[in-house]
PDB file of C-alpha atoms in Angstrom:
ATOM      1  CA  MET A   7     151.072 113.006 -25.967  1.00 47.00           C
ATOM      2  CA  ALA A   8     152.276 110.594 -23.301  1.00 45.00           C
ATOM      3  CA  ARG A   9     149.655 109.350 -20.995  1.00 49.00           C
ATOM      4  CA  THR A  10     150.278 109.769 -17.331  1.00 46.00           C
ATOM      5  CA  SER A  11     149.637 106.605 -15.458  1.00 47.00           C
ATOM      6  CA  ARG A  12     147.407 106.971 -12.473  1.00 47.00           C
ATOM      7  CA  SER A  13     147.861 104.782  -9.449  1.00 46.00           C
ATOM      8  CA  PRO A  14     144.703 103.239  -8.141  1.00 47.00           C
ATOM      9  CA  ASP A  15     143.023 105.035  -5.258  1.00 50.00           C
ATOM     10  CA  VAL A  16     144.224 103.612  -1.983  1.00 46.00           C
ATOM     11  CA  ALA A  17     142.369 104.335   1.233  1.00 50.00           C
ATOM     12  CA  ARG A  18     144.548 106.211   3.631  1.00 52.00           C
ATOM     13  CA  PRO A  19     144.725 104.811   7.163  1.00 51.00           C
ATOM     14  CA  THR A  20     142.595 106.675   9.649  1.00 52.00           C
ATOM     15  CA  PRO A  21     144.840 108.496  12.178  1.00 51.00           C
ATOM     16  CA  PRO A  22     144.403 107.436  15.786  1.00 48.00           C
ATOM     17  CA  PRO A  23     142.210 109.704  17.881  1.00 47.00           C
ATOM     18  CA  ARG A  24     144.064 112.449  19.680  1.00 46.00           C
ATOM     19  CA  ARG A  25     144.366 111.982  23.414  1.00 43.00           C
ATOM     20  CA  GLY A  26     143.612 115.033  25.420  1.00 41.00           C
ATOM     21  CA  THR A  27     140.793 116.967  26.873  1.00 38.00           C
ATOM     22  CA  THR A  28     138.417 115.816  24.101  1.00 35.00           C
ATOM     23  CA  LEU A  29     138.369 112.283  25.505  1.00 33.00           C
ATOM     24  CA  THR A  30     136.442 111.449  28.603  1.00 35.00           C
ATOM     25  CA  SER A  31     138.642 110.360  31.462  1.00 34.00           C
ATOM     26  CA  HIS A  32     138.491 106.760  32.524  1.00 33.00           C
ATOM     27  CA  ARG A  33     136.974 106.182  35.934  1.00 34.00           C
ATOM     28  CA  LEU A  34     136.909 102.964  37.833  1.00 30.00           C
ATOM     29  CA  PRO A  35     133.430 101.713  38.609  1.00 35.00           C
ATOM     30  CA  ARG A  36     132.172 102.463  42.070  1.00 36.00           C
ATOM     31  CA  LEU A  37     131.902  99.192  43.905  1.00 31.00           C
ATOM     32  CA  PRO A  38     130.069  98.521  47.133  1.00 34.00           C
ATOM     33  CA  GLY A  39     132.381  99.301  50.034  1.00 34.00           C
ATOM     34  CA  GLN A  40     135.146 100.487  47.734  1.00 32.00           C
ATOM     35  CA  VAL A  41     136.212 103.900  46.432  1.00 30.00           C
ATOM     36  CA  ALA A  42     138.298 104.440  43.309  1.00 31.00           C
ATOM     37  CA  PHE A  43     141.812 105.604  44.120  1.00 28.00           C
ATOM     38  CA  PRO A  44     141.568 109.042  42.450  1.00 32.00           C
ATOM     39  CA  GLU A  45     138.652 109.941  44.698  1.00 34.00           C
ATOM     40  CA  GLN A  46     140.263 109.005  47.992  1.00 34.00           C
ATOM     41  CA  LYS A  47     140.395 111.779  50.517  1.00 38.00           C
ATOM     42  CA  SER A  48     142.021 112.064  53.899  1.00 37.00           C
ATOM     43  CA  ALA A  49     139.740 111.661  56.843  1.00 37.00           C
ATOM     44  CA  VAL A  50     138.164 114.907  58.031  1.00 39.00           C
ATOM     45  CA  PRO A  51     138.031 115.240  61.808  1.00 42.00           C
ATOM     46  CA  SER A  52     134.568 115.502  63.212  1.00 47.00           C
ATOM     47  CA  PRO A  53     133.607 118.980  64.397  1.00 63.00           C
ATOM     48  CA  VAL A  54     133.916 119.745  68.078  1.00 72.00           C
ATOM     49  CA  ARG A  55     130.544 120.016  69.736  1.00 83.00           C
ATOM     50  CA  LEU A  56     130.017 123.035  71.947  1.00 91.00           C
ATOM     51  CA  ASP A  57     126.810 121.893  73.624  1.00 88.00           C
ATOM     52  CA  GLY A  58     128.374 121.600  77.062  1.00 84.00           C
ATOM     53  CA  PHE A  59     130.308 124.855  76.780  1.00 90.00           C
ATOM     54  CA  ASN A  60     127.230 126.731  75.573  1.00 91.00           C
ATOM     55  CA  SER A  61     124.914 125.402  78.265  1.00 86.00           C
ATOM     56  CA  ALA A  62     127.216 125.396  81.321  1.00 87.00           C
ATOM     57  CA  PRO A  63     126.432 127.918  84.100  1.00 88.00           C
ATOM     58  CA  ALA A  64     128.052 131.304  83.610  1.00 92.00           C
ATOM     59  CA  GLY A  65     130.146 131.053  86.776  1.00 92.00           C
ATOM     60  CA  GLU A  66     131.651 127.726  85.765  1.00 88.00           C
ATOM     61  CA  VAL A  67     132.431 128.966  82.253  1.00 92.00           C
ATOM     62  CA  THR A  68     134.016 132.107  83.694  1.00 94.00           C
ATOM     63  CA  ARG A  69     136.329 130.097  85.943  1.00 94.00           C
ATOM     64  CA  ALA A  70     137.289 127.835  83.065  1.00 94.00           C
ATOM     65  CA  LEU A  71     137.961 130.719  80.676  1.00 96.00           C
ATOM     66  CA  LEU A  72     140.242 132.364  83.229  1.00 96.00           C
ATOM     67  CA  THR A  73     142.622 129.438  82.735  1.00 95.00           C
ATOM     68  CA  CYS A  74     142.948 130.592  79.110  1.00 96.00           C
ATOM     69  CA  CYS A  75     143.358 134.319  79.719  1.00 97.00           C
ATOM     70  CA  ARG A  76     143.275 136.229  83.031  1.00 96.00           C
ATOM     71  CA  SER A  77     141.619 139.323  81.609  1.00 97.00           C
ATOM     72  CA  LEU A  78     138.125 139.539  83.084  1.00 97.00           C
ATOM     73  CA  ARG A  79     136.984 141.650  80.159  1.00 97.00           C
ATOM     74  CA  TRP A  80     138.063 138.927  77.718  1.00 98.00           C
ATOM     75  CA  VAL A  81     136.446 136.220  79.826  1.00 97.00           C
ATOM     76  CA  HIS A  82     133.087 137.939  80.305  1.00 97.00           C
ATOM     77  CA  ARG A  83     132.900 138.888  76.648  1.00 97.00           C
ATOM     78  CA  LEU A  84     133.242 135.257  75.580  1.00 97.00           C
ATOM     79  CA  ALA A  85     130.908 133.937  78.265  1.00 96.00           C
ATOM     80  CA  ASP A  86     128.203 136.530  77.609  1.00 95.00           C
ATOM     81  CA  HIS A  87     128.081 135.908  73.863  1.00 96.00           C
ATOM     82  CA  ARG A  88     127.171 132.244  74.078  1.00 94.00           C
ATOM     83  CA  PRO A  89     125.933 130.145  72.362  1.00 95.00           C
ATOM     84  CA  TYR A  90     128.507 129.653  69.615  1.00 96.00           C
ATOM     85  CA  PRO A  91     127.627 127.529  66.573  1.00 95.00           C
ATOM     86  CA  ASP A  92     131.055 125.923  66.286  1.00 94.00           C
ATOM     87  CA  LEU A  93     134.680 126.099  67.409  1.00 94.00           C
ATOM     88  CA  GLY A  94     135.632 128.447  64.586  1.00 95.00           C
ATOM     89  CA  ALA A  95     133.089 131.026  65.727  1.00 96.00           C
ATOM     90  CA  LEU A  96     134.309 130.749  69.319  1.00 97.00           C
ATOM     91  CA  LEU A  97     137.950 131.221  68.309  1.00 97.00           C
ATOM     92  CA  ALA A  98     137.039 134.185  66.125  1.00 97.00           C
ATOM     93  CA  ALA A  99     135.269 135.777  69.091  1.00 97.00           C
ATOM     94  CA  ALA A 100     138.301 135.071  71.283  1.00 98.00           C
ATOM     95  CA  ASP A 101     140.616 136.756  68.775  1.00 97.00           C
ATOM     96  CA  GLU A 102     138.350 139.791  68.510  1.00 97.00           C
ATOM     97  CA  ALA A 103     138.152 140.121  72.296  1.00 97.00           C
ATOM     98  CA  ALA A 104     141.954 139.865  72.526  1.00 97.00           C
ATOM     99  CA  TYR A 105     142.446 142.598  69.919  1.00 96.00           C
ATOM    100  CA  ASP A 106     140.216 144.885  71.984  1.00 95.00           C
ATOM    101  CA  LEU A 107     142.209 144.573  75.223  1.00 96.00           C
ATOM    102  CA  THR A 108     143.216 147.910  76.698  1.00 95.00           C
ATOM    103  CA  PRO A 109     146.653 148.412  78.288  1.00 94.00           C
ATOM    104  CA  ALA A 110     145.011 147.857  81.690  1.00 96.00           C
ATOM    105  CA  ASP A 111     143.381 144.638  80.443  1.00 97.00           C
ATOM    106  CA  LEU A 112     146.722 143.489  79.087  1.00 96.00           C
ATOM    107  CA  ALA A 113     148.433 144.192  82.403  1.00 96.00           C
ATOM    108  CA  GLU A 114     145.722 142.214  84.199  1.00 97.00           C
ATOM    109  CA  ALA A 115     146.204 139.263  81.853  1.00 97.00           C
ATOM    110  CA  LEU A 116     149.993 139.366  82.193  1.00 96.00           C
ATOM    111  CA  ALA A 117     149.749 139.408  85.991  1.00 94.00           C
ATOM    112  CA  GLY A 118     148.168 135.962  85.804  1.00 93.00           C
ATOM    113  CA  GLU A 119     150.851 134.444  83.591  1.00 93.00           C
ATOM    114  CA  SER A 120     153.709 132.342  84.965  1.00 86.00           C
ATOM    115  CA  LEU A 121     157.214 131.718  83.699  1.00 80.00           C
ATOM    116  CA  THR A 122     157.677 129.185  80.924  1.00 71.00           C
ATOM    117  CA  LEU A 123     158.437 125.794  82.437  1.00 67.00           C
ATOM    118  CA  LEU A 124     161.413 123.801  81.257  1.00 66.00           C
ATOM    119  CA  PRO A 125     160.880 120.214  80.119  1.00 63.00           C
ATOM    120  CA  ASP A 126     161.680 117.474  82.601  1.00 64.00           C
ATOM    121  CA  GLY A 127     165.355 116.557  82.649  1.00 63.00           C
ATOM    122  CA  ALA A 128     166.650 119.972  81.573  1.00 65.00           C
ATOM    123  CA  TYR A 129     170.206 120.471  82.782  1.00 69.00           C
ATOM    124  CA  SER A 130     171.036 123.045  85.444  1.00 75.00           C
ATOM    125  CA  ALA A 131     172.843 125.366  83.033  1.00 77.00           C
ATOM    126  CA  ALA A 132     169.588 125.693  81.089  1.00 80.00           C
ATOM    127  CA  HIS A 133     167.755 126.770  84.236  1.00 78.00           C
ATOM    128  CA  THR A 134     170.464 129.345  84.919  1.00 86.00           C
ATOM    129  CA  ALA A 135     170.346 130.728  81.374  1.00 87.00           C
ATOM    130  CA  LEU A 136     166.562 130.897  81.351  1.00 88.00           C
ATOM    131  CA  SER A 137     166.388 132.579  84.763  1.00 89.00           C
ATOM    132  CA  ALA A 138     168.901 135.219  83.670  1.00 92.00           C
ATOM    133  CA  ALA A 139     167.020 135.855  80.435  1.00 93.00           C
ATOM    134  CA  HIS A 140     163.675 136.226  82.242  1.00 93.00           C
ATOM    135  CA  ALA A 141     165.243 138.610  84.766  1.00 95.00           C
ATOM    136  CA  ALA A 142     166.669 140.797  82.011  1.00 96.00           C
ATOM    137  CA  TYR A 143     163.327 140.887  80.216  1.00 96.00           C
ATOM    138  CA  GLU A 144     161.296 141.744  83.334  1.00 96.00           C
ATOM    139  CA  SER A 145     163.801 144.430  84.285  1.00 96.00           C
ATOM    140  CA  ARG A 146     163.341 146.100  80.897  1.00 97.00           C
ATOM    141  CA  PHE A 147     159.580 145.763  80.375  1.00 97.00           C
ATOM    142  CA  GLY A 148     158.177 145.297  83.876  1.00 95.00           C
ATOM    143  CA  HIS A 149     156.197 142.129  83.220  1.00 95.00           C
ATOM    144  CA  VAL A 150     156.674 138.420  82.630  1.00 95.00           C
ATOM    145  CA  PHE A 151     157.782 137.180  79.221  1.00 96.00           C
ATOM    146  CA  VAL A 152     155.060 135.273  77.329  1.00 95.00           C
ATOM    147  CA  ILE A 153     155.388 133.242  74.166  1.00 95.00           C
ATOM    148  CA  CYS A 154     153.126 130.715  72.446  1.00 94.00           C
ATOM    149  CA  LEU A 155     154.942 127.430  71.871  1.00 92.00           C
ATOM    150  CA  ASP A 156     152.060 125.444  70.372  1.00 90.00           C
ATOM    151  CA  GLU A 157     153.946 124.923  67.109  1.00 90.00           C
ATOM    152  CA  PHE A 158     157.048 123.493  68.785  1.00 89.00           C
ATOM    153  CA  THR A 159     157.893 120.231  70.508  1.00 87.00           C
ATOM    154  CA  PRO A 160     158.767 120.206  74.236  1.00 79.00           C
ATOM    155  CA  GLY A 161     162.387 119.622  73.328  1.00 79.00           C
ATOM    156  CA  GLU A 162     162.449 122.848  71.314  1.00 87.00           C
ATOM    157  CA  ALA A 163     160.838 124.965  74.039  1.00 84.00           C
ATOM    158  CA  LEU A 164     164.014 126.136  75.784  1.00 85.00           C
ATOM    159  CA  ASP A 165     165.726 127.302  72.595  1.00 88.00           C
ATOM    160  CA  GLN A 166     162.593 129.108  71.419  1.00 91.00           C
ATOM    161  CA  VAL A 167     162.161 130.911  74.741  1.00 92.00           C
ATOM    162  CA  LEU A 168     165.797 132.001  74.899  1.00 92.00           C
ATOM    163  CA  VAL A 169     165.816 133.142  71.267  1.00 94.00           C
ATOM    164  CA  GLY A 170     162.514 134.935  71.781  1.00 95.00           C
ATOM    165  CA  ILE A 171     163.647 136.799  74.884  1.00 96.00           C
ATOM    166  CA  ARG A 172     166.969 137.839  73.404  1.00 95.00           C
ATOM    167  CA  SER A 173     165.427 139.087  70.173  1.00 97.00           C
ATOM    168  CA  ARG A 174     162.564 140.923  71.873  1.00 97.00           C
ATOM    169  CA  LEU A 175     164.858 142.674  74.342  1.00 97.00           C
ATOM    170  CA  ALA A 176     165.767 144.928  71.411  1.00 97.00           C
ATOM    171  CA  ASN A 177     162.149 146.161  71.101  1.00 98.00           C
ATOM    172  CA  ASP A 178     161.080 149.462  72.513  1.00 97.00           C
ATOM    173  CA  PRO A 179     158.229 149.257  75.073  1.00 96.00           C
ATOM    174  CA  GLU A 180     155.468 150.017  72.562  1.00 96.00           C
ATOM    175  CA  GLU A 181     156.749 147.450  70.054  1.00 97.00           C
ATOM    176  CA  GLU A 182     156.966 144.859  72.793  1.00 97.00           C
ATOM    177  CA  ARG A 183     153.453 145.658  74.008  1.00 96.00           C
ATOM    178  CA  VAL A 184     152.108 144.819  70.541  1.00 96.00           C
ATOM    179  CA  VAL A 185     154.123 141.592  70.338  1.00 97.00           C
ATOM    180  CA  THR A 186     153.122 140.575  73.868  1.00 97.00           C
ATOM    181  CA  ALA A 187     149.436 141.193  73.160  1.00 97.00           C
ATOM    182  CA  ASP A 188     149.599 138.956  70.098  1.00 97.00           C
ATOM    183  CA  GLU A 189     151.418 136.199  71.980  1.00 97.00           C
ATOM    184  CA  LEU A 190     148.727 136.332  74.676  1.00 97.00           C
ATOM    185  CA  ARG A 191     146.065 136.088  71.980  1.00 97.00           C
ATOM    186  CA  ARG A 192     147.736 133.004  70.508  1.00 97.00           C
ATOM    187  CA  LEU A 193     148.175 131.463  73.945  1.00 96.00           C
ATOM    188  CA  ALA A 194     144.511 132.035  74.777  1.00 97.00           C
ATOM    189  CA  ARG A 195     143.439 130.588  71.431  1.00 96.00           C
ATOM    190  CA  GLY A 196     145.411 127.391  71.958  1.00 95.00           C
ATOM    191  CA  ARG A 197     144.267 126.994  75.558  1.00 95.00           C
ATOM    192  CA  LEU A 198     140.652 127.593  74.568  1.00 96.00           C
ATOM    193  CA  THR A 199     140.851 124.982  71.821  1.00 93.00           C
ATOM    194  CA  ARG A 200     142.202 122.396  74.246  1.00 90.00           C
ATOM    195  CA  LEU A 201     139.633 123.359  76.873  1.00 91.00           C
ATOM    196  CA  VAL A 202     136.677 122.925  74.525  1.00 91.00           C
ATOM    197  CA  ARG A 203     138.007 119.677  73.041  1.00 83.00           C
ATOM    198  CA  GLN A 204     138.569 118.240  76.494  1.00 76.00           C
ATOM    199  CA  PHE A 205     135.086 119.248  77.547  1.00 70.00           C
ATOM    200  CA  ALA A 206     133.595 117.712  74.391  1.00 73.00           C
ATOM    201  CA  HIS A 207     135.423 114.399  74.839  1.00 65.00           C
ATOM    202  CA  GLU A 208     135.105 114.122  78.585  1.00 56.00           C
ATOM    203  CA  ARG A 209     131.640 115.459  79.246  1.00 57.00           C
ATOM    204  CA  GLU A 210     131.257 113.167  82.210  1.00 44.00           C
ATOM    205  CA  THR A 211     134.357 114.633  83.885  1.00 47.00           C
ATOM    206  CA  PRO A 212     133.725 118.204  85.023  1.00 47.00           C
ATOM    207  CA  ILE A 213     136.605 120.463  84.068  1.00 45.00           C
ATOM    208  CA  PHE A 214     134.689 123.614  84.878  1.00 45.00           C
ATOM    209  CA  GLY A 215     135.259 124.683  88.463  1.00 44.00           C
ATOM    210  CA  ALA A 216     138.287 122.433  88.760  1.00 43.00           C
ATOM    211  CA  ARG A 217     140.554 122.538  91.805  1.00 39.00           C
ATOM    212  CA  ASN A 218     142.878 125.511  92.022  1.00 43.00           C
ATOM    213  CA  SER A 219     140.847 127.435  89.456  1.00 45.00           C
ATOM    214  CA  PRO A 220     140.391 131.146  90.090  1.00 50.00           C
ATOM    215  CA  ASN A 221     137.548 131.911  92.464  1.00 50.00           C
ATOM    216  CA  VAL A 222     135.217 134.160  90.521  1.00 49.00           C
ATOM    217  CA  PRO A 223     131.695 134.988  91.688  1.00 45.00           C
ATOM    218  CA  ASP A 224     128.780 134.085  89.442  1.00 44.00           C
TER     219      ASP A 224
END
C-alpha cells in the first residue's frame, strides 16, 4: 500500500481582529483647557432670569403686559400667577391664558392692535395694495387683520401680510376667529419673550411703566 505523504504542520496566521462594536472606540485624552472634537457642543444660551419680572409691582407688570396683549383677562391672569420659575413656564401660562380667551376677550385684544407697519423705504404702490387689502379684510370680519411675523425678515413682511390677508378672506367668520386667536397668541408670546429678555438684560433701565403705556390702575 502506498504511503500518503503528510506535509508538516504549519501554523496558520491569526486573522486580524474584527473591527466593530466589540472594540472600544478611541477617544482623545482630555487635556487641560481642551475638549476632544467628538465631544464639542454648541454653546447653550444662559436661561433668562425672571427675578425682576416676578418681583415688580403688580401695576407696573400689568402696564407692561398690556403691550403684549390688550386683553385684561390675559394680563391679570399672568400677573396674578407670579412668580414663574423660568421663561418656559411663563410662556406656557401665556399660551394657556390665550386659549381661554372668550369672544369678548378676543374683541378687546383686537381693539388694541394696530395695522402692520411697512418697512422703511416701501414704495407707494405697496402702501396702496396693503391699504386696500386691510380695508377688504375689515369690511368682511369687522376687525383689524393680525399676523405674527416673528419668523420672517422685515423685507418679507409685506408679501406675508398680503398673502395672509388674501388667503384668509376665504375663511368664514368662525374659521377666521380661530385663526385670529392663534395669531394673537403667537404675537403675545413673541412680545412677552422680548419684554422679559429686555428686562433681564437692562434691569437698570425701567421698561415697566414706560411712556405711552396704557394707564391701568394698580
